[in-house]
Amino acid sequence: MKAITFASTNQSKFYEVESILAAKGIRAEFARLNLVEIQTDSLEQIAIEKARSAYALLQRPIIVEDDGLFVSALFGFPGQYSSYVFKTIGNDGILKLLEGKEDRSASFRSLVAYSDDGSNIHLFEGRVAGTISIKIAQGGWGYDPIFVPEGVSLTFAELKSMKNGYSHRKNALEKFAEWLAKDKI
Ligand code: IMP
């Protein structure tokens, strides 16, 4: 089985990556790295810079991921600021901002960046459309308790291990796995 290092501080994210890639015949190893996120409007640029720093530190084939939650009624906020917004106003704050709004549609984007030489960075994007729930569900991590993917009526948190069947992360990683199988092996 081919092995790839996934660099992140988020172990919950790693468990999802590990399971999604294992189904594609790729073994993911975890490197706990606190990669600096540059301030820019682009998830792509953030993922590219994270991949460069992860490769510089580890000197082996790596993947990193950058995500954003985009809420339509908030003009795409928190988007590329999702991490900061989660740490500050959190899920409670997002629900408060949506009070009285009819449109609760939102989407999650994942940008997976792969590099095996530190200079060529390959990007794979995954998206999932959905809505923001009325209440905060139990369990999950990050925005899992308030994001309901299209096609079901449960939040990512309530979907538990079934989350991987719907997630933005799965869409991005499947593209990566297909590319790797075609171009690299
Ligand atoms: P980051 O790119 O991993 O920093 O993600 C940005 C923010 O979105 C962080 O607060 C994450 O916790 C959150 N996030 C990313 N992916 C998910 C997910 O699959 N479920 C819930 N929250 C997520």
CSV table of C-alpha atoms and ligand atoms in Angstrom, one decimal:
chain,number,residue,atom,x,y,z
A,1,MET,CA,0.0,0.0,0.0
A,2,LYS,CA,1.3,3.5,-0.9
A,3,ALA,CA,1.9,5.7,2.1
A,4,ILE,CA,1.4,9.5,2.2
A,5,THR,CA,2.0,11.9,5.1
A,6,PHE,CA,-0.9,14.1,6.1
A,7,ALA,CA,0.3,17.2,8.0
A,8,SER,CA,-2.2,19.0,10.3
A,9,THR,CA,-2.8,19.8,13.9
A,10,ASN,CA,-6.3,18.3,13.7
A,11,GLN,CA,-6.3,14.6,14.6
A,12,SER,CA,-10.1,14.3,13.9
A,13,LYS,CA,-9.5,15.5,10.4
A,14,PHE,CA,-6.7,12.9,10.1
A,15,TYR,CA,-9.0,10.0,11.1
A,16,GLU,CA,-11.3,11.0,8.3
A,17,VAL,CA,-8.5,11.3,5.8
A,18,GLU,CA,-7.1,8.0,6.9
A,19,SER,CA,-10.4,6.2,6.3
A,20,ILE,CA,-11.2,7.9,3.0
A,21,LEU,CA,-7.7,7.1,1.6
A,22,ALA,CA,-7.6,3.6,2.9
A,23,ALA,CA,-10.7,2.8,0.8
A,24,LYS,CA,-8.6,3.9,-2.2
A,25,GLY,CA,-5.6,1.8,-1.3
A,26,ILE,CA,-3.5,4.6,0.2
A,27,ARG,CA,-2.1,4.5,3.8
A,28,ALA,CA,-2.1,7.9,5.5
A,29,GLU,CA,0.4,8.7,8.2
A,30,PHE,CA,-0.1,11.6,10.6
A,31,ALA,CA,2.4,14.4,11.1
A,32,ARG,CA,1.2,16.8,13.8
A,33,LEU,CA,2.5,20.1,12.4
A,34,ASN,CA,1.2,23.6,13.3
A,35,LEU,CA,1.4,25.1,9.8
A,36,VAL,CA,1.1,28.9,9.5
A,37,GLU,CA,-2.0,30.0,7.5
A,38,ILE,CA,-1.2,33.1,5.5
A,39,GLN,CA,-3.8,35.8,5.4
A,40,THR,CA,-5.3,35.9,1.9
A,41,ASP,CA,-8.8,35.6,0.3
A,42,SER,CA,-7.9,32.4,-1.4
A,43,LEU,CA,-8.2,28.9,0.1
A,44,GLU,CA,-6.0,27.7,-2.8
A,45,GLN,CA,-3.1,30.0,-1.9
A,46,ILE,CA,-3.4,29.0,1.8
A,47,ALA,CA,-3.2,25.3,0.8
A,48,ILE,CA,-0.2,25.9,-1.4
A,49,GLU,CA,1.7,27.7,1.3
A,50,LYS,CA,0.8,25.1,3.8
A,51,ALA,CA,2.1,22.3,1.4
A,52,ARG,CA,5.3,24.2,0.9
A,53,SER,CA,6.0,24.5,4.6
A,54,ALA,CA,5.0,20.9,5.3
A,55,TYR,CA,7.4,19.6,2.6
A,56,ALA,CA,10.2,21.9,3.8
A,57,LEU,CA,9.9,20.4,7.3
A,58,LEU,CA,9.3,16.7,6.4
A,59,GLN,CA,11.1,16.3,3.0
A,60,ARG,CA,8.7,13.5,1.9
A,61,PRO,CA,5.5,13.3,-0.1
A,62,ILE,CA,2.8,15.1,1.8
A,63,ILE,CA,-0.7,16.3,1.7
A,64,VAL,CA,-2.3,19.1,3.6
A,65,GLU,CA,-5.8,20.4,3.5
A,66,ASP,CA,-7.5,23.8,3.9
A,67,ASP,CA,-11.3,24.1,4.3
A,68,GLY,CA,-13.9,26.8,4.4
A,69,LEU,CA,-17.6,27.1,5.3
A,70,PHE,CA,-19.4,29.5,3.0
A,71,VAL,CA,-22.8,30.7,4.3
A,72,SER,CA,-25.0,32.3,1.5
A,73,ALA,CA,-27.0,34.7,3.6
A,74,LEU,CA,-23.6,36.0,5.1
A,75,PHE,CA,-22.2,36.6,1.6
A,76,GLY,CA,-19.8,33.6,1.9
A,77,PHE,CA,-18.6,34.4,5.5
A,78,PRO,CA,-16.7,32.8,7.2
A,79,GLY,CA,-15.1,31.3,4.1
A,80,GLN,CA,-11.3,31.5,4.3
A,81,TYR,CA,-11.6,32.9,7.9
A,82,SER,CA,-13.5,29.8,9.1
A,83,SER,CA,-10.7,28.7,11.4
A,84,TYR,CA,-10.5,32.1,13.2
A,85,VAL,CA,-14.3,32.5,13.3
A,86,PHE,CA,-14.7,29.0,14.8
A,87,LYS,CA,-12.2,29.9,17.5
A,88,THR,CA,-13.9,33.2,18.3
A,89,ILE,CA,-17.7,33.3,17.8
A,90,GLY,CA,-18.0,29.5,17.2
A,91,ASN,CA,-21.1,27.6,16.1
A,92,ASP,CA,-23.2,29.8,18.5
A,93,GLY,CA,-22.1,32.9,16.8
A,94,ILE,CA,-22.9,31.5,13.3
A,95,LEU,CA,-26.4,30.6,14.5
A,96,LYS,CA,-26.9,34.1,16.0
A,97,LEU,CA,-25.9,35.7,12.7
A,98,LEU,CA,-28.5,33.7,10.9
A,99,GLU,CA,-31.4,34.5,13.3
A,100,GLY,CA,-34.3,35.7,11.2
A,101,LYS,CA,-32.8,34.7,7.9
A,102,GLU,CA,-34.8,32.5,5.7
A,103,ASP,CA,-32.0,31.3,3.5
A,104,ARG,CA,-29.8,28.9,5.5
A,105,SER,CA,-28.0,27.5,2.6
A,106,ALA,CA,-24.2,27.0,2.8
A,107,SER,CA,-21.4,25.0,1.4
A,108,PHE,CA,-18.1,23.5,2.6
A,109,ARG,CA,-15.0,23.5,0.4
A,110,SER,CA,-11.9,21.5,0.8
A,111,LEU,CA,-8.6,22.2,-0.9
A,112,VAL,CA,-6.2,19.3,-0.7
A,113,ALA,CA,-2.6,20.1,-1.7
A,114,TYR,CA,-0.1,17.4,-2.6
A,115,SER,CA,3.6,17.7,-3.2
A,116,ASP,CA,6.5,15.2,-3.5
A,117,ASP,CA,9.2,17.7,-4.2
A,118,GLY,CA,8.2,20.9,-2.4
A,119,SER,CA,8.0,23.0,-5.6
A,120,ASN,CA,5.2,21.4,-7.6
A,121,ILE,CA,2.0,21.6,-5.7
A,122,HIS,CA,-1.1,19.8,-7.0
A,123,LEU,CA,-4.5,20.9,-5.9
A,124,PHE,CA,-7.7,19.0,-5.6
A,125,GLU,CA,-11.0,20.6,-4.6
A,126,GLY,CA,-14.1,19.1,-3.0
A,127,ARG,CA,-17.4,20.8,-2.3
A,128,VAL,CA,-20.6,19.8,-0.6
A,129,ALA,CA,-23.7,21.9,-0.6
A,130,GLY,CA,-26.0,22.0,2.5
A,131,THR,CA,-27.7,24.1,5.1
A,132,ILE,CA,-27.0,25.4,8.5
A,133,SER,CA,-29.2,23.7,11.2
A,134,ILE,CA,-31.4,25.6,13.6
A,135,LYS,CA,-29.8,24.0,16.7
A,136,ILE,CA,-26.3,22.8,17.6
A,137,ALA,CA,-26.2,19.0,17.5
A,138,GLN,CA,-24.1,16.9,19.9
A,139,GLY,CA,-20.8,15.4,18.9
A,140,GLY,CA,-18.5,15.9,15.9
A,141,TRP,CA,-15.9,18.6,15.6
A,142,GLY,CA,-15.6,22.1,14.2
A,143,TYR,CA,-18.8,23.1,12.3
A,144,ASP,CA,-20.0,19.4,12.2
A,145,PRO,CA,-22.8,20.2,14.8
A,146,ILE,CA,-24.4,22.8,12.5
A,147,PHE,CA,-23.8,21.7,8.9
A,148,VAL,CA,-26.4,19.5,7.2
A,149,PRO,CA,-25.3,18.2,3.8
A,150,GLU,CA,-27.7,18.0,0.9
A,151,GLY,CA,-29.6,14.8,0.6
A,152,VAL,CA,-30.1,14.1,4.4
A,153,SER,CA,-31.6,15.8,7.3
A,154,LEU,CA,-28.9,15.2,9.9
A,155,THR,CA,-25.8,17.3,10.7
A,156,PHE,CA,-22.3,16.0,10.0
A,157,ALA,CA,-22.1,15.5,13.8
A,158,GLU,CA,-25.2,13.2,13.8
A,159,LEU,CA,-24.1,11.3,10.7
A,160,LYS,CA,-21.0,10.1,12.7
A,161,SER,CA,-19.0,7.7,10.5
A,162,MET,CA,-21.5,8.2,7.6
A,163,LYS,CA,-20.2,11.7,7.4
A,164,ASN,CA,-17.4,10.5,5.1
A,165,GLY,CA,-20.0,9.5,2.5
A,166,TYR,CA,-21.0,13.1,2.0
A,167,SER,CA,-18.1,15.3,2.9
A,168,HIS,CA,-16.2,18.0,1.0
A,169,ARG,CA,-13.1,16.1,2.2
A,170,LYS,CA,-14.1,12.9,0.6
A,171,ASN,CA,-14.8,14.6,-2.8
A,172,ALA,CA,-11.3,16.3,-2.7
A,173,LEU,CA,-9.5,13.1,-1.6
A,174,GLU,CA,-11.1,10.9,-4.2
A,175,LYS,CA,-9.9,13.2,-6.9
A,176,PHE,CA,-6.5,13.1,-5.4
A,177,ALA,CA,-6.5,9.3,-5.2
A,178,GLU,CA,-7.7,9.0,-8.8
A,179,TRP,CA,-4.9,11.3,-10.0
A,180,LEU,CA,-2.3,9.5,-7.9
A,181,ALA,CA,-3.4,6.1,-9.3
A,182,LYS,CA,-3.2,7.4,-12.9
A,183,ASP,CA,-0.2,9.7,-12.9
A,184,LYS,CA,2.1,8.4,-10.2
A,185,ILE,CA,2.1,4.6,-10.0
B,1,IMP,P1,-9.0,24.4,8.5
B,1,IMP,O1,-8.7,24.7,7.1
B,1,IMP,O2,-8.8,23.0,8.8
B,1,IMP,O3,-8.3,25.3,9.4
B,1,IMP,O4,-10.6,24.5,8.6
B,1,IMP,C1,-11.2,25.7,8.8
B,1,IMP,C2,-12.3,25.6,9.8
B,1,IMP,O5,-13.3,24.8,9.4
B,1,IMP,C3,-11.8,25.0,11.2
B,1,IMP,O6,-12.4,25.7,12.2
B,1,IMP,C4,-12.2,23.6,11.1
B,1,IMP,O7,-12.5,23.1,12.4
B,1,IMP,C5,-13.5,23.7,10.3
B,1,IMP,N1,-13.7,22.5,9.5
B,1,IMP,C6,-13.0,22.0,8.4
B,1,IMP,N2,-13.4,20.9,8.0
B,1,IMP,C7,-14.5,20.6,8.7
B,1,IMP,C8,-15.4,19.5,8.8
B,1,IMP,O8,-15.3,18.5,8.0
B,1,IMP,N3,-16.4,19.6,9.7
B,1,IMP,C9,-16.5,20.6,10.6
B,1,IMP,N4,-15.7,21.6,10.6
B,1,IMP,C10,-14.7,21.6,9.7
